[in-house]
XYZ file of C-alpha atoms in Angstrom:
520
model
C 19.283 3.435 -3.155
C 18.302 0.842 -0.602
C 16.736 2.023 2.677
C 18.288 5.382 3.568
C 19.074 4.380 7.157
C 21.876 2.066 5.973
C 23.720 4.959 4.297
C 22.999 7.244 7.268
C 24.404 4.635 9.639
C 27.686 4.252 7.759
C 28.074 8.002 7.275
C 27.085 9.017 10.810
C 28.806 6.512 13.084
C 32.125 7.438 14.653
C 35.159 5.242 13.783
C 34.970 3.687 17.258
C 31.261 2.872 16.831
C 31.861 1.341 13.419
C 34.561 -0.852 14.901
C 32.241 -2.023 17.699
C 29.552 -2.854 15.120
C 32.046 -4.613 12.804
C 31.268 -2.199 9.953
C 34.773 -1.973 8.528
C 33.939 -1.918 4.799
C 33.347 1.116 2.612
C 29.688 1.696 1.716
C 29.882 0.399 -1.905
C 31.383 -2.892 -0.660
C 28.179 -3.941 1.111
C 26.027 -6.200 -1.052
C 22.803 -4.442 -0.009
C 24.170 -1.016 -0.947
C 26.679 -1.275 -3.781
C 24.714 -2.954 -6.561
C 22.850 0.056 -7.950
C 25.833 2.397 -8.203
C 23.866 5.065 -6.316
C 25.502 5.751 -2.957
C 24.972 9.470 -2.313
C 22.095 11.818 -3.124
C 22.811 15.377 -4.203
C 21.926 17.810 -1.440
C 21.476 15.107 1.222
C 23.911 14.878 4.132
C 23.586 11.297 5.383
C 25.634 11.979 8.537
C 23.330 14.883 9.454
C 20.286 12.709 8.725
C 21.653 10.034 11.077
C 21.954 12.643 13.836
C 18.307 13.533 13.226
C 17.377 9.836 13.360
C 19.103 9.488 16.724
C 17.365 12.611 18.002
C 14.046 11.109 16.896
C 14.832 7.941 18.856
C 15.253 10.063 21.972
C 12.041 11.946 21.171
C 9.964 8.735 21.164
C 11.455 7.662 24.489
C 14.072 5.109 23.425
C 16.764 4.791 26.079
C 20.473 4.298 25.349
C 20.219 0.498 25.461
C 17.329 0.418 23.004
C 19.119 2.817 20.656
C 22.221 0.630 20.761
C 20.227 -2.564 20.165
C 18.365 -1.015 17.208
C 21.686 0.066 15.705
C 23.096 -3.432 16.233
C 20.084 -4.947 14.461
C 20.525 -2.686 11.438
C 24.240 -3.545 11.364
C 23.444 -7.267 11.560
C 21.187 -6.936 8.500
C 24.052 -5.367 6.534
C 26.476 -8.086 7.599
C 24.020 -10.952 7.044
C 23.790 -10.022 3.390
C 27.581 -10.391 3.144
C 27.482 -14.083 4.119
C 28.280 -16.539 1.348
C 27.835 -20.298 1.222
C 29.599 -23.194 -0.451
C 28.125 -26.490 -1.557
C 29.436 -30.052 -1.406
C 29.155 -32.651 -4.147
C 26.026 -33.917 -2.367
C 24.511 -30.413 -2.715
C 24.756 -29.762 1.005
C 25.457 -26.104 1.752
C 27.600 -24.692 4.535
C 28.832 -21.219 5.454
C 31.871 -20.456 3.312
C 35.208 -20.341 5.103
C 35.676 -16.777 3.875
C 32.488 -15.804 5.759
C 33.347 -17.451 9.079
C 34.412 -14.194 10.746
C 31.371 -12.385 9.341
C 29.093 -15.098 10.764
C 30.691 -14.664 14.194
C 30.133 -10.911 13.999
C 26.450 -11.365 13.111
C 26.058 -13.829 16.000
C 27.672 -11.327 18.385
C 25.464 -8.437 17.262
C 22.307 -10.525 17.703
C 23.615 -12.183 20.898
C 22.644 -15.666 19.739
C 23.474 -18.686 21.911
C 26.317 -19.975 19.726
C 27.754 -19.340 16.270
C 27.219 -23.007 15.374
C 23.522 -22.728 16.194
C 23.101 -19.819 13.800
C 25.144 -21.605 11.124
C 23.011 -24.739 11.454
C 19.752 -22.786 11.283
C 20.917 -21.129 8.048
C 21.998 -24.351 6.325
C 19.721 -27.104 7.672
C 16.103 -27.723 8.603
C 15.064 -29.775 11.620
C 11.796 -31.607 11.080
C 9.981 -32.855 14.160
C 8.287 -36.229 13.748
C 6.287 -38.126 16.347
C 9.331 -40.065 17.536
C 12.366 -38.134 16.412
C 13.927 -34.966 15.084
C 15.288 -35.260 11.542
C 17.932 -32.815 10.290
C 17.644 -32.059 6.566
C 20.559 -30.277 4.842
C 19.802 -27.321 2.572
C 21.340 -26.696 -0.814
C 23.012 -23.462 -1.887
C 19.850 -21.721 -3.117
C 17.888 -22.674 0.003
C 20.651 -21.400 2.301
C 20.757 -18.112 0.426
C 16.977 -17.902 0.817
C 17.309 -18.547 4.589
C 19.899 -15.790 4.935
C 17.784 -13.303 2.969
C 14.601 -14.252 4.851
C 16.328 -13.606 8.186
C 17.668 -10.243 6.987
C 14.226 -9.183 5.740
C 12.571 -10.408 8.923
C 15.002 -8.531 11.181
C 14.480 -5.298 9.272
C 10.703 -5.729 9.053
C 10.305 -6.570 12.741
C 12.517 -3.643 13.770
C 10.434 -1.325 11.588
C 7.214 -2.634 13.156
C 8.711 -2.253 16.664
C 9.598 1.388 15.912
C 6.089 2.127 14.603
C 4.528 0.598 17.709
C 6.953 2.558 19.887
C 5.987 5.809 18.139
C 2.294 5.048 18.646
C 2.838 4.215 22.317
C 4.559 7.556 22.829
C 2.207 9.657 20.715
C -1.201 8.038 21.201
C -3.166 7.296 24.362
C -5.771 4.829 23.113
C -7.555 4.846 26.479
C -8.192 8.590 26.191
C -9.343 8.494 22.563
C -13.037 8.252 21.751
C -12.326 8.007 18.012
C -9.486 8.436 15.563
C -8.650 10.245 12.345
C -6.479 8.094 10.073
C -4.554 9.369 7.062
C -3.774 6.811 4.360
C -1.050 8.043 2.016
C -0.356 5.581 -0.798
C 1.677 5.342 -3.959
C -0.401 6.061 -7.025
C -0.828 3.653 -9.918
C 2.540 2.713 -11.449
C 3.370 1.765 -15.033
C 7.055 1.929 -15.966
C 9.094 0.660 -18.889
C 9.897 -2.428 -16.786
C 7.363 -3.409 -14.114
C 8.149 -6.025 -11.471
C 6.682 -7.546 -8.304
C 6.701 -4.200 -6.461
C 4.519 -2.587 -9.144
C 2.116 -5.546 -9.049
C 1.636 -5.107 -5.292
C 1.239 -1.324 -5.540
C -1.216 -1.578 -8.437
C -3.154 -4.340 -6.658
C -3.584 -2.033 -3.634
C -4.666 0.799 -5.914
C -7.086 -1.543 -7.697
C -8.729 -2.485 -4.379
C -8.870 1.122 -3.156
C -10.283 2.220 -6.510
C -13.132 -0.235 -6.104
C -13.772 1.234 -2.656
C -13.644 4.761 -4.077
C -16.178 3.905 -6.807
C -18.499 2.356 -4.261
C -18.143 5.324 -1.902
C -18.920 7.797 -4.689
C -21.896 5.716 -5.803
C -23.191 5.172 -2.269
C -22.758 8.824 -1.278
C -24.729 9.893 -4.355
C -27.435 7.341 -3.583
C -27.589 8.366 0.096
C -27.961 12.066 -0.718
C -30.685 11.435 -3.307
C -32.645 9.341 -0.816
C -32.191 11.883 1.998
C -33.413 14.684 -0.280
C -36.320 12.680 -1.709
C -34.949 12.766 -5.274
C -36.228 10.258 -7.829
C -33.336 8.556 -9.622
C -32.448 5.443 -11.613
C -29.678 2.937 -10.867
C -26.362 4.118 -12.323
C -24.025 1.651 -14.003
C -20.395 2.110 -13.013
C -17.123 0.336 -13.727
C -16.605 -2.563 -11.330
C -13.061 -3.931 -11.394
C -13.869 -7.057 -9.381
C -12.754 -9.410 -12.165
C -9.301 -7.803 -12.205
C -9.048 -8.151 -8.425
C -10.097 -11.813 -8.663
C -7.393 -12.357 -11.286
C -4.809 -11.163 -8.757
C -6.005 -12.441 -5.378
C -8.803 -15.011 -5.634
C -7.581 -18.295 -4.195
C -10.323 -20.472 -5.715
C -9.376 -19.469 -9.260
C -5.611 -19.551 -8.566
C -5.075 -15.812 -8.786
C -1.630 -14.599 -9.834
C -0.371 -14.070 -6.260
C -1.550 -17.531 -5.196
C 0.144 -19.114 -8.207
C 3.328 -17.305 -7.220
C 3.074 -18.621 -3.637
C 2.604 -22.121 -5.021
C 5.727 -21.793 -7.162
C 7.728 -20.446 -4.207
C 6.792 -23.537 -2.183
C 8.290 -25.863 -4.805
C 11.971 -26.639 -4.248
C 12.829 -26.496 -7.945
C 10.375 -23.754 -8.828
C 11.384 -20.936 -11.147
C 10.155 -17.664 -12.622
C 9.830 -19.421 -16.006
C 7.543 -22.107 -14.573
C 5.494 -19.492 -12.709
C 4.793 -17.378 -15.786
C 3.989 -20.505 -17.826
C 1.406 -21.566 -15.212
C -0.060 -18.054 -15.064
C -0.396 -17.928 -18.849
C -2.038 -21.346 -18.989
C -4.369 -20.771 -16.027
C -5.625 -17.335 -17.063
C -5.340 -17.377 -20.855
C -9.125 -16.968 -21.192
C -9.448 -14.245 -18.546
C -10.623 -10.946 -20.102
C -8.205 -8.876 -17.958
C -5.134 -11.071 -18.650
C -2.842 -10.753 -21.645
C 0.324 -12.421 -22.927
C 2.936 -10.440 -24.891
C 4.099 -12.568 -27.826
C 7.701 -11.384 -27.923
C 8.517 -11.504 -24.208
C 7.786 -14.984 -22.853
C 8.760 -13.985 -19.294
C 5.951 -11.474 -18.880
C 2.196 -11.099 -18.638
C -0.208 -8.159 -18.866
C -3.019 -7.204 -16.503
C -5.712 -4.780 -17.626
C -6.049 -2.492 -14.590
C -8.697 0.200 -14.133
C -6.073 2.805 -15.042
C -4.740 0.919 -18.054
C -2.886 -2.211 -19.101
C 0.459 -2.952 -17.410
C 2.954 -5.583 -18.538
C 4.909 -7.250 -15.714
C 8.320 -8.855 -16.179
C 8.485 -11.911 -13.896
C 12.272 -11.964 -13.570
C 12.957 -12.000 -9.823
C 9.299 -12.534 -8.812
C 10.032 -15.696 -6.792
C 12.997 -14.210 -4.973
C 11.076 -11.053 -4.058
C 8.076 -13.028 -2.849
C 10.001 -15.544 -0.730
C 10.069 -14.053 2.741
C 9.270 -17.148 4.768
C 11.358 -17.440 7.920
C 11.745 -21.039 9.043
C 11.030 -21.963 12.663
C 14.673 -22.926 13.245
C 15.818 -19.354 12.615
C 12.911 -17.912 14.613
C 13.885 -20.167 17.510
C 17.542 -19.077 17.407
C 16.442 -15.424 17.487
C 13.928 -16.063 20.281
C 16.646 -17.703 22.404
C 18.999 -14.746 21.980
C 20.665 -13.322 25.088
C 19.444 -9.900 23.931
C 16.065 -8.955 25.387
C 15.566 -6.598 22.442
C 16.003 -9.382 19.847
C 13.689 -11.647 21.854
C 11.023 -8.905 21.723
C 11.291 -8.880 17.939
C 10.765 -12.664 17.812
C 8.063 -13.550 20.360
C 7.487 -17.118 21.471
C 4.369 -17.772 19.361
C 6.428 -17.315 16.175
C 9.121 -19.830 17.120
C 9.830 -23.227 18.540
C 12.559 -23.386 21.155
C 15.379 -25.893 20.717
C 16.096 -27.906 23.824
C 19.604 -28.578 25.033
C 19.532 -31.933 23.306
C 18.976 -30.253 19.975
C 15.329 -31.302 19.594
C 12.429 -28.887 19.584
C 9.851 -28.286 22.224
C 6.735 -27.594 20.218
C 5.432 -24.119 20.861
C 1.739 -23.450 21.149
C 0.428 -23.300 17.628
C -1.106 -19.910 16.886
C -4.330 -19.634 14.978
C -3.818 -18.943 11.287
C -0.444 -18.420 9.701
C 2.353 -16.624 11.498
C 3.776 -13.699 9.555
C 7.107 -15.562 9.617
C 5.545 -18.317 7.513
C 3.860 -16.061 4.979
C 5.257 -14.889 1.668
C 5.424 -11.196 0.851
C 2.398 -11.561 -1.419
C 0.273 -13.332 1.200
C 1.286 -10.795 3.862
C 0.357 -7.998 1.466
C -3.075 -9.528 0.770
C -3.704 -10.007 4.496
C -2.668 -6.474 5.411
C -4.713 -4.985 2.562
C -7.793 -6.919 3.710
C -7.261 -5.565 7.241
C -6.917 -2.037 5.876
C -10.167 -2.372 3.928
C -11.998 -3.503 7.086
C -10.718 -0.392 8.869
C -11.736 1.856 5.976
C -15.221 0.337 5.893
C -15.660 1.032 9.612
C -14.963 4.764 9.161
C -16.341 7.777 7.351
C -14.029 8.235 4.372
C -12.954 11.422 2.610
C -10.650 11.525 -0.406
C -7.903 13.955 -1.352
C -6.510 13.548 -4.863
C -3.112 15.143 -5.455
C -2.392 16.028 -9.071
C 1.117 16.919 -10.238
C 0.685 19.621 -12.920
C 3.987 18.916 -14.716
C 6.996 16.597 -14.613
C 9.538 19.424 -14.492
C 8.635 20.451 -10.912
C 8.150 24.031 -12.067
C 5.496 26.542 -10.948
C 2.838 27.951 -13.286
C 3.309 25.140 -15.844
C 0.224 23.053 -16.561
C 0.653 19.912 -18.666
C -2.903 19.052 -19.686
C -2.194 15.529 -20.978
C -0.130 14.630 -17.894
C -2.812 15.969 -15.546
C -5.624 14.216 -17.421
C -3.703 10.932 -17.211
C -3.425 11.287 -13.426
C -7.129 12.095 -13.116
C -7.943 8.977 -15.114
C -5.579 6.806 -13.060
C -6.974 8.197 -9.795
C -10.519 7.319 -10.869
C -11.636 10.943 -10.738
C -12.973 10.867 -14.305
C -15.050 7.786 -13.490
C -16.373 9.525 -10.362
C -17.325 12.548 -12.446
C -19.049 10.270 -14.962
C -21.066 8.633 -12.179
C -22.092 12.049 -10.852
C -23.049 13.389 -14.272
C -25.263 10.406 -15.017
C -27.870 11.878 -12.650
C -27.579 15.313 -11.002
C -23.938 16.444 -10.887
C -24.662 19.889 -9.413
C -26.721 20.851 -6.388
C -27.321 24.013 -4.415
C -29.196 25.019 -1.270
C -32.595 26.610 -1.922
C -31.644 29.986 -0.479
C -28.297 30.043 -2.291
C -30.073 29.456 -5.630
C -32.525 32.294 -5.040
C -29.752 34.705 -4.020
C -27.514 33.884 -6.989
C -29.988 33.404 -9.820
C -33.054 35.396 -8.705
C -31.938 38.212 -11.010
C -32.733 35.971 -14.025
C -36.463 36.050 -13.199
C -38.670 38.724 -14.761
C -38.725 42.173 -13.140
C -42.437 41.685 -12.396
C -41.717 38.470 -10.521
C -38.872 40.081 -8.551
C -41.130 42.985 -7.550
C -43.924 40.604 -6.517
C -41.549 38.510 -4.398
C -39.322 41.272 -3.071
C -39.757 40.273 0.574
C -38.883 36.646 -0.172
C -35.705 37.731 -1.981
C -34.708 39.972 0.931
C -35.295 37.129 3.392
C -33.254 34.740 1.235
C -30.327 37.178 1.286
C -30.644 37.733 5.038
C -30.474 34.078 6.078
C -27.501 31.779 5.620
C -27.499 30.466 2.011
C -27.282 26.851 3.192
C -30.286 27.137 5.508
C -33.130 24.850 4.473
C -36.691 25.699 5.493
C -40.161 25.609 3.991
C -40.191 29.302 3.022
C -36.849 29.063 1.226
C -37.970 25.928 -0.587
C -41.208 27.579 -1.725
C -39.381 30.674 -2.982
C -36.841 28.481 -4.798
C -39.634 26.490 -6.440
C -41.308 29.680 -7.686
C -37.995 31.078 -8.952
C -37.147 27.864 -10.799
C -40.509 27.937 -12.616
C -39.593 31.437 -13.838
C -35.926 30.840 -14.672
C -35.788 27.252 -16.054
C -38.379 26.438 -18.707
C -37.725 22.651 -18.757
C -38.684 21.183 -15.376
C -37.135 17.822 -16.393
C -33.679 19.367 -16.024
C -33.872 19.726 -12.245
C -35.438 18.256 -9.123
C -36.323 20.080 -5.943
C -35.110 18.261 -2.854
C -35.885 18.861 0.815
C -32.994 21.317 1.336
C -31.353 21.584 -2.113
C -32.159 21.875 -5.769
C -30.455 19.289 -8.011
C -29.432 20.097 -11.600
C -28.922 17.860 -14.624
C -25.621 18.139 -16.483
C -24.853 21.497 -18.132
C -27.826 23.349 -16.614
C -25.726 25.154 -14.014
C -23.216 26.228 -16.681
C -26.072 27.660 -18.761
C -27.412 29.546 -15.734
C -23.952 30.975 -15.036
C -23.655 32.155 -18.622
C -27.072 33.856 -18.466
C -26.129 35.450 -15.143
C -22.888 36.795 -16.605
C -24.757 38.292 -19.536
C -27.372 39.832 -17.226
C -24.656 41.484 -15.145
C -23.017 42.827 -18.301
C-alpha cells in the first residue's frame, strides 16, 4: 500500500466530511492508492486507525483548526495526483479540461489566491532576468513532474510539521542537560528487483556499517590502552571505496550522476545507466550485468546487489520550483504558509513579476533531489552520532515463518553477516576477544589450581569471593597473577591488565571445559 493515512482517511471520514474535502471517489479510483491492487490489510480496521490518529492529534495539542488543516492537506495530496494535463502541437502543457473541477478543489483545500495562479505554476516557469520576467511554458512531462513534486512536498512538509509538533509537546529542550536518541533503521535489503529505495537504504546501512566498524575498533583500542595491554594494529574491512562510488561528488558517484541526469530536460533512465556504466566501469565495487542493460551492481559490505534503474529519475526528482513555493506561501491558509516559509519561496507581486526573496545559504530543501536530501540528512545524522556515546542493539529474526522455537541457522547467519556482527567478532578475535575482572577470574577458575596452591592462598581466595567480582585492586590483581601462573601454562595466551585479565581466542573455552570436568 501507499502511506496508511490515505486509506485511514477515506475509511474514517463521515460522508459529510468527505463531501467537504471533495473526496467523492472510491479508494481504488485514486491514482496514489489503486495501482498496486492492495487496498485493505487483513486484520486492520482503517476506520478505527483513523480514530486513533485523530486522538493522537489531540494528544500532541493540535486544536480543531490544525486538525482540519492537516486533513485538508492530506486530501489535497490525493486530489493533486488525479490532475491530468494535455499538450498542444507546440508541446505546451495545460491542465486538461477533464481536471478543471479537480484543480479548483485542490485550490480550495490549499486556499491559494486563485485557481489560475496554481494552474500557471504547474504548467509554466517564470524566469527573472535583470530587466524582465520571462514566462516559459512546460511540456507534458515537466508539468507532471511539477504536480508530483508539489504533492511530495506537501506530504513531506506536513510530516515534518507533525514531528516538530510532537517534539514540542513531548520535549522541553531548555530543561534537558543531555539526550538519549534511538536510531531504528531498515536493515540491508536485497530483493529480486531492487530500485532507488533499496539503493538509499543500503547506502545508509553502508555508512552506518563503517561507523560501527570504527566504533568496535576504537572501543577495543581504547580499552587496551586504558588497561595497559600491548597490542598490534588490527586490519579491518573499510568500505570507503563503496561509499565513494555512491556519494563522492568529485568522482561523479552514482547519486550525483543521477542528479545530473534529472537536471537535463531530455534525460532518461537509459542515459543515466549508460553514464554510470561508463564512468565506473573500472571501479572494483561496480559491476554490469551483461543480460540486463538497464541495471548495475554495487558490491556492498553485506554482498553484491543489482539495481534496476527503471523509474530512478522519477523517484529522484523532488525539486519544487519557486513558482509553486510562492503560490503556497501566499495561501490564505496560515497552516499552508507555515509549511512553506518565506525563505523557500519568492513572492509574486500583483503585476505577476517576482520580488526576489532573501537567498538562503546553501540549497533549499525545495530545490534538492531526493538523493541529495538523503545524502545531506545522512551526513547530519553521522555528525550527531559522532557527538554521542553509541551503543548498538542488533535484532536477529530466527526464522521467516514468524514461529517460536524455530531457529534457521543459515537465515540467522546471513543477518549476522549483513549486520556486520561477524566482522566485529573477527576484529575482537584478532587480539583478546575475552576479558574478565581479576577477582571474577580467581573466583571462577581458582579451583583449577593445585590443592597445595589453594591451601597456601586460602585467605586470598576467601577475600576474592567476599568482594564484588568486578572490583579491581592491587591485591586482587596479585592473586589473579599467581593463579594464572598455576592454571595457564602458556603466558603468551593472556595479558594481565590493570583491572582485567585478557584472553587470546579459545583460551576461555578451554578453561570452561577444564572447569566442567573438575566439577564432574
